[in-house]
Amino acid sequence: METGVLNLVGASLAEVAAVLAPLDPRPYRARQVYHWVTRRLVGRIEEMTDLSRTLRTGLAERAVLTDPRVVEVRTAADGTTKFLLEMTDGAMVEAVTMPMGDRTTLCLSSQAGCAVGCVFCVTGALGAGRNLTAAEIFGQYRVLVRHGRLVGTPLNVVFMGMGEPLLNCSGVFAALDLLYETVSPKRVTLSTSGIPAGFAKLQALPRRPNLAVSLNATTQEQRLRLMPVAARWPLEDLMRSLRTYPLERGRRITIEYVLLAGENDSLADARRLVRLLRGIPVKVNLIPFNPDPEFLPHLTTPSAAAVDAFGACLAEASLNVTVRWSRGREVLAACGQLRGRMARSELLPRLR
Ligand code: SAH
Ligand code: SF4
């Protein structure tokens, strides 16, 4: 993008007002333009039909509407659709649309790559990439909603794609404000591996999304083996923060737990998990590991019986538990699999 030209995708209301000021400084004008971008999701300034032609021409000299470029779209039998999206500098990310009854869930990426390096995650295996801007995050939403003709339909948005959202608070939080124009904070979920500084910033937000925490382990030693981030935030401290997390009425923290055969899927683990979560308003999401023989050859998925037994142990202790057998596996759109059909050698240089 040329310097001095604002990308309206990702712009706050104040930024829109500033770019419009020399053309038409009235606040309602800025709101009109902002709503075309954030609510009606138009792809071209030309389509903002309640602005005069002169105003549209003037705006087009100062601003652009640039969304991520769709490189590939693949739909699985269950309706899950995976998008491979390219940013203007060539960075690639993936985003997924999952229809569930009358509601559709959109899974967005917050970074191209991830520096956290969890041992069970393909994005982690790719290594650190870069933060996405608000425009690149909200742009994923715009592309998915337009492509699926979902404007005006009930949506959930989850930050469970590539990247650690709390390592990109500025991009993600700005994108949240844009999303909230059409999706209630109650319908947005941010999933994190647990980054202390980001966690504090999240708590301070005036409108918080739902919180999902990827716990994945029941002892510090085990978590450290699976998620290097545990060195920075020991399990005990993380649990203390969850216990005091300010939750809105009726909300619960989602605890995500990837089940890895022989690593964290024993009944002793299940019983420890029950003890760990006692007294915290949670719902538990068990995610049987999605294998990836190329990137993650050392790990395997537990049997369905082992998953059921683990879940039953939690349910017996009156925990609210769901098992998330991943959707869209055949298009490699499942958790931790977001990398498309591209080979490692092809993908890595683009992420750097
Ligand atoms: N970085 C954030 C959000 C992206 S990962 C986080 O870690 O929470 C989204 C979810 O996918 C996390 O709960 C993570 O534990 C899970 N996940 C990653 N790799 C997986 C795999 N191979 N199989 C199943 N779930 C996986
Ligand atoms: Fe990063 Fe989340 Fe993957 Fe861990 S699970 S490497 S935090 S994307």
GROMACS .gro file of C-alpha atoms and ligand atoms in nm:
model
  386
    1MET     CA    1   0.000   0.000   0.000
    2GLU     CA    2   0.120   0.352  -0.075
    3THR     CA    3   0.217   0.554   0.229
    4GLY     CA    4  -0.047   0.805   0.327
    5VAL     CA    5  -0.326   0.589   0.186
    6LEU     CA    6  -0.547   0.441   0.458
    7ASN     CA    7  -0.676   0.085   0.431
    8LEU     CA    8  -1.039   0.125   0.539
    9VAL     CA    9  -1.047  -0.247   0.630
   10GLY     CA   10  -0.907  -0.237   0.983
   11ALA     CA   11  -0.953   0.140   1.031
   12SER     CA   12  -1.116   0.263   1.352
   13LEU     CA   13  -1.402   0.511   1.338
   14ALA     CA   14  -1.157   0.786   1.439
   15GLU     CA   15  -0.923   0.696   1.153
   16VAL     CA   16  -1.211   0.702   0.907
   17ALA     CA   17  -1.319   1.042   1.041
   18ALA     CA   18  -0.963   1.175   1.003
   19VAL     CA   19  -0.935   1.069   0.640
   20LEU     CA   20  -1.279   1.216   0.562
   21ALA     CA   21  -1.221   1.543   0.747
   22PRO     CA   22  -1.096   1.747   0.447
   23LEU     CA   23  -1.384   1.615   0.233
   24ASP     CA   24  -1.677   1.615   0.476
   25PRO     CA   25  -1.610   1.654   0.849
   26ARG     CA   26  -1.961   1.567   0.973
   27PRO     CA   27  -1.945   1.277   1.221
   28TYR     CA   28  -2.237   1.092   1.064
   29ARG     CA   29  -2.044   1.072   0.736
   30ALA     CA   30  -1.760   0.889   0.907
   31ARG     CA   31  -2.010   0.652   1.066
   32GLN     CA   32  -2.170   0.588   0.727
   33VAL     CA   33  -1.836   0.491   0.572
   34TYR     CA   34  -1.735   0.288   0.879
   35HIS     CA   35  -2.059   0.090   0.861
   36TRP     CA   36  -2.015   0.018   0.490
   37VAL     CA   37  -1.683  -0.143   0.579
   38THR     CA   38  -1.768  -0.314   0.908
   39ARG     CA   39  -2.137  -0.406   0.867
   40ARG     CA   40  -2.220  -0.424   0.496
   41LEU     CA   41  -1.868  -0.549   0.414
   42VAL     CA   42  -1.845  -0.381   0.071
   43GLY     CA   43  -1.540  -0.463  -0.138
   44ARG     CA   44  -1.512  -0.129  -0.321
   45ILE     CA   45  -1.556   0.237  -0.227
   46GLU     CA   46  -1.769   0.264  -0.542
   47GLU     CA   47  -2.034   0.048  -0.370
   48MET     CA   48  -2.094   0.305  -0.092
   49THR     CA   49  -2.400   0.424  -0.280
   50ASP     CA   50  -2.535   0.673  -0.030
   51LEU     CA   51  -2.224   0.890  -0.066
   52SER     CA   52  -2.211   1.143  -0.350
   53ARG     CA   53  -1.994   1.054  -0.647
   54THR     CA   54  -1.763   1.344  -0.560
   55LEU     CA   55  -1.718   1.216  -0.206
   56ARG     CA   56  -1.649   0.861  -0.327
   57THR     CA   57  -1.390   0.991  -0.573
   58GLY     CA   58  -1.226   1.204  -0.303
   59LEU     CA   59  -1.222   0.911  -0.062
   60ALA     CA   60  -1.074   0.680  -0.326
   61GLU     CA   61  -0.780   0.922  -0.359
   62ARG     CA   62  -0.705   0.891   0.011
   63ALA     CA   63  -0.811   0.539   0.104
   64VAL     CA   64  -0.836   0.183  -0.024
   65LEU     CA   65  -1.026  -0.134   0.070
   66THR     CA   66  -0.770  -0.413   0.073
   67ASP     CA   67  -0.870  -0.761   0.192
   68PRO     CA   68  -0.649  -1.073   0.203
   69ARG     CA   69  -0.633  -1.249  -0.134
   70VAL     CA   70  -0.803  -1.587  -0.158
   71VAL     CA   71  -0.548  -1.839  -0.284
   72GLU     CA   72  -0.748  -2.156  -0.230
   73VAL     CA   73  -1.088  -2.261  -0.097
   74ARG     CA   74  -1.168  -2.622  -0.009
   75THR     CA   75  -1.494  -2.759   0.130
   76ALA     CA   76  -1.527  -3.088   0.319
   77ALA     CA   77  -1.833  -3.314   0.319
   78ASP     CA   78  -1.947  -3.173   0.656
   79GLY     CA   79  -1.958  -2.821   0.506
   80THR     CA   80  -1.635  -2.705   0.673
   81THR     CA   81  -1.463  -2.469   0.432
   82LYS     CA   82  -1.098  -2.381   0.458
   83PHE     CA   83  -0.951  -2.068   0.305
   84LEU     CA   84  -0.585  -2.014   0.230
   85LEU     CA   85  -0.531  -1.638   0.231
   86GLU     CA   86  -0.236  -1.430   0.117
   87MET     CA   87  -0.144  -1.096   0.270
   88THR     CA   88   0.005  -0.812   0.063
   89ASP     CA   89   0.362  -0.908   0.163
   90GLY     CA   90   0.311  -1.272   0.065
   91ALA     CA   91   0.249  -1.407   0.419
   92MET     CA   92  -0.006  -1.690   0.413
   93VAL     CA   93  -0.265  -1.774   0.676
   94GLU     CA   94  -0.567  -1.998   0.695
   95ALA     CA   95  -0.921  -1.936   0.815
   96VAL     CA   96  -1.213  -2.177   0.839
   97THR     CA   97  -1.593  -2.157   0.815
   98MET     CA   98  -1.793  -2.425   1.002
   99PRO     CA   99  -2.171  -2.440   0.961
  100MET     CA  100  -2.347  -2.574   1.272
  101GLY     CA  101  -2.726  -2.573   1.248
  102ASP     CA  102  -2.851  -2.220   1.183
  103ARG     CA  103  -2.528  -2.067   1.310
  104THR     CA  104  -2.189  -2.054   1.146
  105THR     CA  105  -1.859  -2.045   1.332
  106LEU     CA  106  -1.566  -1.863   1.175
  107CYS     CA  107  -1.217  -1.958   1.290
  108LEU     CA  108  -0.962  -1.679   1.233
  109SER     CA  109  -0.583  -1.656   1.254
  110SER     CA  110  -0.405  -1.393   1.463
  111GLN     CA  111  -0.048  -1.448   1.339
  112ALA     CA  112   0.128  -1.604   1.040
  113GLY     CA  113   0.313  -1.878   1.229
  114CYS     CA  114   0.352  -1.906   1.606
  115ALA     CA  115   0.652  -1.861   1.834
  116VAL     CA  116   0.504  -2.056   2.127
  117GLY     CA  117   0.607  -2.389   1.977
  118CYS     CA  118   0.369  -2.640   2.136
  119VAL     CA  119   0.493  -2.987   2.041
  120PHE     CA  120   0.153  -3.108   1.911
  121CYS     CA  121   0.079  -2.814   1.680
  122VAL     CA  122   0.170  -2.770   1.315
  123THR     CA  123   0.160  -2.391   1.339
  124GLY     CA  124   0.406  -2.419   1.626
  125ALA     CA  125   0.627  -2.648   1.419
  126LEU     CA  126   0.640  -2.377   1.151
  127GLY     CA  127   0.789  -2.138   1.403
  128ALA     CA  128   0.756  -1.765   1.456
  129GLY     CA  129   0.601  -1.572   1.174
  130ARG     CA  130   0.467  -1.225   1.218
  131ASN     CA  131   0.171  -1.050   1.377
  132LEU     CA  132  -0.128  -0.980   1.159
  133THR     CA  133  -0.267  -0.626   1.150
  134ALA     CA  134  -0.627  -0.544   1.241
  135ALA     CA  135  -0.698  -0.516   0.867
  136GLU     CA  136  -0.553  -0.861   0.803
  137ILE     CA  137  -0.758  -1.015   1.085
  138PHE     CA  138  -1.085  -0.833   1.017
  139GLY     CA  139  -1.018  -0.888   0.645
  140GLN     CA  140  -1.034  -1.267   0.704
  141TYR     CA  141  -1.378  -1.218   0.855
  142ARG     CA  142  -1.490  -1.003   0.561
  143VAL     CA  143  -1.365  -1.255   0.306
  144LEU     CA  144  -1.528  -1.555   0.479
  145VAL     CA  145  -1.862  -1.382   0.538
  146ARG     CA  146  -1.883  -1.249   0.182
  147HIS     CA  147  -1.778  -1.579   0.028
  148GLY     CA  148  -2.034  -1.776   0.233
  149ARG     CA  149  -2.305  -1.511   0.178
  150LEU     CA  150  -2.335  -1.488   0.556
  151VAL     CA  151  -2.405  -1.115   0.594
  152GLY     CA  152  -2.686  -1.079   0.848
  153THR     CA  153  -2.682  -1.445   0.959
  154PRO     CA  154  -2.596  -1.560   1.316
  155LEU     CA  155  -2.222  -1.604   1.359
  156ASN     CA  156  -1.967  -1.712   1.617
  157VAL     CA  157  -1.607  -1.607   1.581
  158VAL     CA  158  -1.321  -1.799   1.740
  159PHE     CA  159  -0.953  -1.707   1.744
  160MET     CA  160  -0.835  -2.065   1.712
  161GLY     CA  161  -0.656  -2.049   1.379
  162MET     CA  162  -0.286  -1.988   1.334
  163GLY     CA  163  -0.101  -1.796   1.600
  164GLU     CA  164  -0.121  -1.691   1.963
  165PRO     CA  165  -0.368  -1.401   1.991
  166LEU     CA  166  -0.223  -1.270   2.319
  167LEU     CA  167   0.116  -1.224   2.152
  168ASN     CA  168  -0.060  -0.984   1.913
  169CYS     CA  169  -0.287  -0.786   2.144
  170SER     CA  170  -0.280  -0.466   1.942
  171GLY     CA  171  -0.389  -0.631   1.616
  172VAL     CA  172  -0.641  -0.866   1.777
  173PHE     CA  173  -0.800  -0.611   2.011
  174ALA     CA  174  -0.845  -0.357   1.728
  175ALA     CA  175  -1.002  -0.634   1.517
  176LEU     CA  176  -1.238  -0.718   1.807
  177ASP     CA  177  -1.382  -0.366   1.800
  178LEU     CA  178  -1.451  -0.403   1.428
  179LEU     CA  179  -1.609  -0.747   1.477
  180TYR     CA  180  -1.830  -0.619   1.757
  181GLU     CA  181  -2.013  -0.404   1.499
  182THR     CA  182  -2.193  -0.721   1.391
  183VAL     CA  183  -2.105  -0.997   1.641
  184SER     CA  184  -2.175  -0.969   2.014
  185PRO     CA  185  -1.872  -1.015   2.245
  186LYS     CA  186  -2.067  -1.312   2.386
  187ARG     CA  187  -2.028  -1.478   2.046
  188VAL     CA  188  -1.653  -1.423   2.017
  189THR     CA  189  -1.396  -1.653   2.179
  190LEU     CA  190  -1.026  -1.593   2.215
  191SER     CA  191  -0.818  -1.907   2.265
  192THR     CA  192  -0.480  -1.870   2.431
  193SER     CA  193  -0.194  -2.085   2.548
  194GLY     CA  194  -0.158  -1.837   2.838
  195ILE     CA  195   0.066  -1.533   2.801
  196PRO     CA  196   0.082  -1.340   3.132
  197ALA     CA  197   0.119  -0.986   2.992
  198GLY     CA  198  -0.150  -1.043   2.732
  199PHE     CA  199  -0.376  -1.196   2.992
  200ALA     CA  200  -0.362  -0.881   3.201
  201LYS     CA  201  -0.443  -0.667   2.898
  202LEU     CA  202  -0.735  -0.892   2.808
  203GLN     CA  203  -0.884  -0.853   3.155
  204ALA     CA  204  -0.872  -0.476   3.122
  205LEU     CA  205  -1.080  -0.466   2.802
  206PRO     CA  206  -1.415  -0.291   2.843
  207ARG     CA  207  -1.581  -0.553   2.619
  208ARG     CA  208  -1.421  -0.892   2.669
  209PRO     CA  209  -1.459  -1.189   2.438
  210ASN     CA  210  -1.507  -1.536   2.588
  211LEU     CA  211  -1.188  -1.687   2.714
  212ALA     CA  212  -1.062  -2.031   2.611
  213VAL     CA  213  -0.740  -2.158   2.765
  214SER     CA  214  -0.539  -2.439   2.610
  215LEU     CA  215  -0.443  -2.625   2.926
  216ASN     CA  216  -0.346  -2.963   2.780
  217ALA     CA  217  -0.174  -3.089   3.093
  218THR     CA  218  -0.233  -3.149   3.464
  219THR     CA  219   0.114  -3.106   3.610
  220GLN     CA  220   0.377  -2.839   3.555
  221GLU     CA  221   0.629  -3.096   3.440
  222GLN     CA  222   0.390  -3.242   3.183
  223ARG     CA  223   0.280  -2.901   3.057
  224LEU     CA  224   0.639  -2.791   3.019
  225ARG     CA  225   0.703  -3.095   2.801
  226LEU     CA  226   0.412  -3.011   2.572
  227MET     CA  227   0.401  -2.631   2.586
  228PRO     CA  228   0.728  -2.443   2.639
  229VAL     CA  229   0.524  -2.140   2.746
  230ALA     CA  230   0.482  -2.313   3.084
  231ALA     CA  231   0.837  -2.206   3.167
  232ARG     CA  232   0.722  -1.844   3.165
  233TRP     CA  233   0.390  -1.906   3.335
  234PRO     CA  234   0.393  -2.204   3.570
  235LEU     CA  235   0.073  -2.406   3.590
  236GLU     CA  236   0.008  -2.302   3.948
  237ASP     CA  237   0.020  -1.932   3.858
  238LEU     CA  238  -0.199  -1.984   3.550
  239MET     CA  239  -0.460  -2.164   3.761
  240ARG     CA  240  -0.454  -1.887   4.019
  241SER     CA  241  -0.523  -1.633   3.743
  242LEU     CA  242  -0.813  -1.840   3.613
  243ARG     CA  243  -0.961  -1.857   3.960
  244THR     CA  244  -0.971  -1.478   3.985
  245TYR     CA  245  -1.051  -1.401   3.623
  246PRO     CA  246  -1.336  -1.146   3.606
  247LEU     CA  247  -1.618  -1.330   3.430
  248GLU     CA  248  -1.939  -1.167   3.313
  249ARG     CA  249  -2.264  -1.319   3.444
  250GLY     CA  250  -2.346  -1.656   3.296
  251ARG     CA  251  -2.008  -1.701   3.130
  252ARG     CA  252  -1.760  -1.980   3.182
  253ILE     CA  253  -1.397  -2.023   3.088
  254THR     CA  254  -1.346  -2.287   2.821
  255ILE     CA  255  -1.064  -2.527   2.905
  256GLU     CA  256  -0.919  -2.688   2.595
  257TYR     CA  257  -0.739  -3.016   2.642
  258VAL     CA  258  -0.574  -3.186   2.345
  259LEU     CA  259  -0.568  -3.560   2.418
  260LEU     CA  260  -0.238  -3.723   2.322
  261ALA     CA  261  -0.205  -4.100   2.351
  262GLY     CA  262   0.024  -4.203   2.635
  263GLU     CA  263   0.108  -3.840   2.721
  264ASN     CA  264  -0.188  -3.685   2.900
  265ASP     CA  265  -0.484  -3.919   2.841
  266SER     CA  266  -0.476  -4.152   3.144
  267LEU     CA  267  -0.748  -4.172   3.406
  268ALA     CA  268  -0.497  -4.038   3.657
  269ASP     CA  269  -0.471  -3.731   3.433
  270ALA     CA  270  -0.850  -3.703   3.419
  271ARG     CA  271  -0.872  -3.718   3.799
  272ARG     CA  272  -0.596  -3.457   3.835
  273LEU     CA  273  -0.781  -3.234   3.588
  274VAL     CA  274  -1.096  -3.257   3.798
  275ARG     CA  275  -0.899  -3.148   4.107
  276LEU     CA  276  -0.727  -2.867   3.918
  277LEU     CA  277  -1.054  -2.719   3.793
  278ARG     CA  278  -1.246  -2.747   4.118
  279GLY     CA  279  -1.420  -2.419   4.203
  280ILE     CA  280  -1.357  -2.252   3.865
  281PRO     CA  281  -1.658  -2.194   3.636
  282VAL     CA  282  -1.544  -2.389   3.332
  283LYS     CA  283  -1.657  -2.601   3.045
  284VAL     CA  284  -1.407  -2.851   2.918
  285ASN     CA  285  -1.342  -2.914   2.554
  286LEU     CA  286  -1.155  -3.238   2.491
  287ILE     CA  287  -0.982  -3.235   2.152
  288PRO     CA  288  -0.847  -3.572   2.038
  289PHE     CA  289  -0.510  -3.499   1.877
  290ASN     CA  290  -0.519  -3.439   1.502
  291PRO     CA  291  -0.224  -3.629   1.364
  292ASP     CA  292   0.014  -3.493   1.104
  293PRO     CA  293   0.268  -3.756   1.001
  294GLU     CA  294   0.494  -3.504   0.826
  295PHE     CA  295   0.521  -3.241   1.100
  296LEU     CA  296   0.428  -3.432   1.415
  297PRO     CA  297   0.538  -3.793   1.360
  298HIS     CA  298   0.611  -3.858   1.730
  299LEU     CA  299   0.252  -3.820   1.857
  300THR     CA  300  -0.065  -4.028   1.821
  301THR     CA  301  -0.439  -3.996   1.883
  302PRO     CA  302  -0.596  -4.192   2.171
  303SER     CA  303  -0.858  -4.455   2.086
  304ALA     CA  304  -1.225  -4.353   2.097
  305ALA     CA  305  -1.261  -4.571   2.407
  306ALA     CA  306  -0.981  -4.386   2.587
  307VAL     CA  307  -1.136  -4.051   2.493
  308ASP     CA  308  -1.477  -4.167   2.620
  309ALA     CA  309  -1.331  -4.293   2.948
  310PHE     CA  310  -1.147  -3.964   3.004
  311GLY     CA  311  -1.465  -3.766   2.929
  312ALA     CA  312  -1.677  -3.989   3.153
  313CYS     CA  313  -1.443  -3.932   3.445
  314LEU     CA  314  -1.487  -3.554   3.410
  315ALA     CA  315  -1.864  -3.583   3.364
  316GLU     CA  316  -1.894  -3.797   3.677
  317ALA     CA  317  -1.735  -3.512   3.867
  318SER     CA  318  -2.012  -3.288   3.728
  319LEU     CA  319  -1.786  -3.103   3.488
  320ASN     CA  320  -1.949  -2.973   3.171
  321VAL     CA  321  -1.752  -3.161   2.904
  322THR     CA  322  -1.770  -3.189   2.526
  323VAL     CA  323  -1.547  -3.388   2.294
  324ARG     CA  324  -1.447  -3.204   1.979
  325TRP     CA  325  -1.355  -3.460   1.718
  326SER     CA  326  -1.222  -3.214   1.466
  327ARG     CA  327  -1.420  -3.118   1.162
  328GLY     CA  328  -1.296  -3.084   0.811
  329ARG     CA  329  -1.013  -3.330   0.853
  330GLU     CA  330  -1.009  -3.432   0.490
  331VAL     CA  331  -0.939  -3.076   0.379
  332LEU     CA  332  -0.674  -3.041   0.652
  333ALA     CA  333  -0.883  -2.777   0.823
  334ALA     CA  334  -0.872  -2.933   1.169
  335CYS     CA  335  -0.711  -2.779   1.477
  336GLY     CA  336  -0.337  -2.769   1.448
  337GLN     CA  337  -0.349  -2.876   1.086
  338LEU     CA  338  -0.383  -2.538   0.924
  339ARG     CA  339  -0.122  -2.543   0.656
  340GLY     CA  340  -0.300  -2.656   0.344
  341ARG     CA  341  -0.144  -2.896   0.102
  342MET     CA  342   0.171  -2.695   0.078
  343ALA     CA  343   0.493  -2.868   0.157
  344ARG     CA  344   0.704  -2.740   0.441
  345SER     CA  345   0.968  -2.604   0.206
  346GLU     CA  346   0.705  -2.405   0.019
  347LEU     CA  347   0.535  -2.267   0.325
  348LEU     CA  348   0.826  -2.167   0.545
  349PRO     CA  349   0.987  -1.899   0.328
  350ARG     CA  350   0.650  -1.734   0.286
  351LEU     CA  351   0.594  -1.716   0.657
  352ARG     CA  352   0.922  -1.549   0.729
  353SAH     N1  353  -0.261  -2.025   2.009
  353SAH     C1  354  -0.391  -2.039   2.062
  353SAH     C2  355  -0.499  -2.051   1.956
  353SAH     C3  356  -0.469  -2.136   1.836
  353SAH     S1  357  -0.454  -2.310   1.863
  353SAH     C4  358  -0.397  -2.156   2.159
  353SAH     O1  359  -0.302  -2.232   2.167
  353SAH     O2  360  -0.498  -2.167   2.228
  353SAH     C5  361  -0.624  -2.357   1.886
  353SAH     C6  362  -0.643  -2.489   1.959
  353SAH     O3  363  -0.597  -2.598   1.879
  353SAH     C7  364  -0.568  -2.498   2.091
  353SAH     O4  365  -0.654  -2.537   2.195
  353SAH     C8  366  -0.463  -2.604   2.066
  353SAH     O5  367  -0.432  -2.672   2.185
  353SAH     C9  368  -0.532  -2.692   1.962
  353SAH     N2  369  -0.442  -2.773   1.881
  353SAH    C10  370  -0.323  -2.738   1.831
  353SAH     N3  371  -0.269  -2.841   1.762
  353SAH    C11  372  -0.358  -2.943   1.768
  353SAH    C12  373  -0.359  -3.075   1.715
  353SAH     N4  374  -0.261  -3.122   1.641
  353SAH     N5  375  -0.467  -3.152   1.741
  353SAH    C13  376  -0.570  -3.104   1.813
  353SAH     N6  377  -0.574  -2.980   1.864
  353SAH    C14  378  -0.468  -2.900   1.842
  354SF4    FE1  379   0.087  -2.152   1.898
  354SF4    FE2  380  -0.156  -2.229   1.990
  354SF4    FE3  381  -0.014  -2.385   1.823
  354SF4    FE4  382   0.069  -2.355   2.074
  354SF4     S1  383  -0.126  -2.450   2.006
  354SF4     S2  384   0.200  -2.344   1.890
  354SF4     S3  385   0.014  -2.141   2.110
  354SF4     S4  386  -0.097  -2.185   1.776
   0.00000   0.00000   0.00000
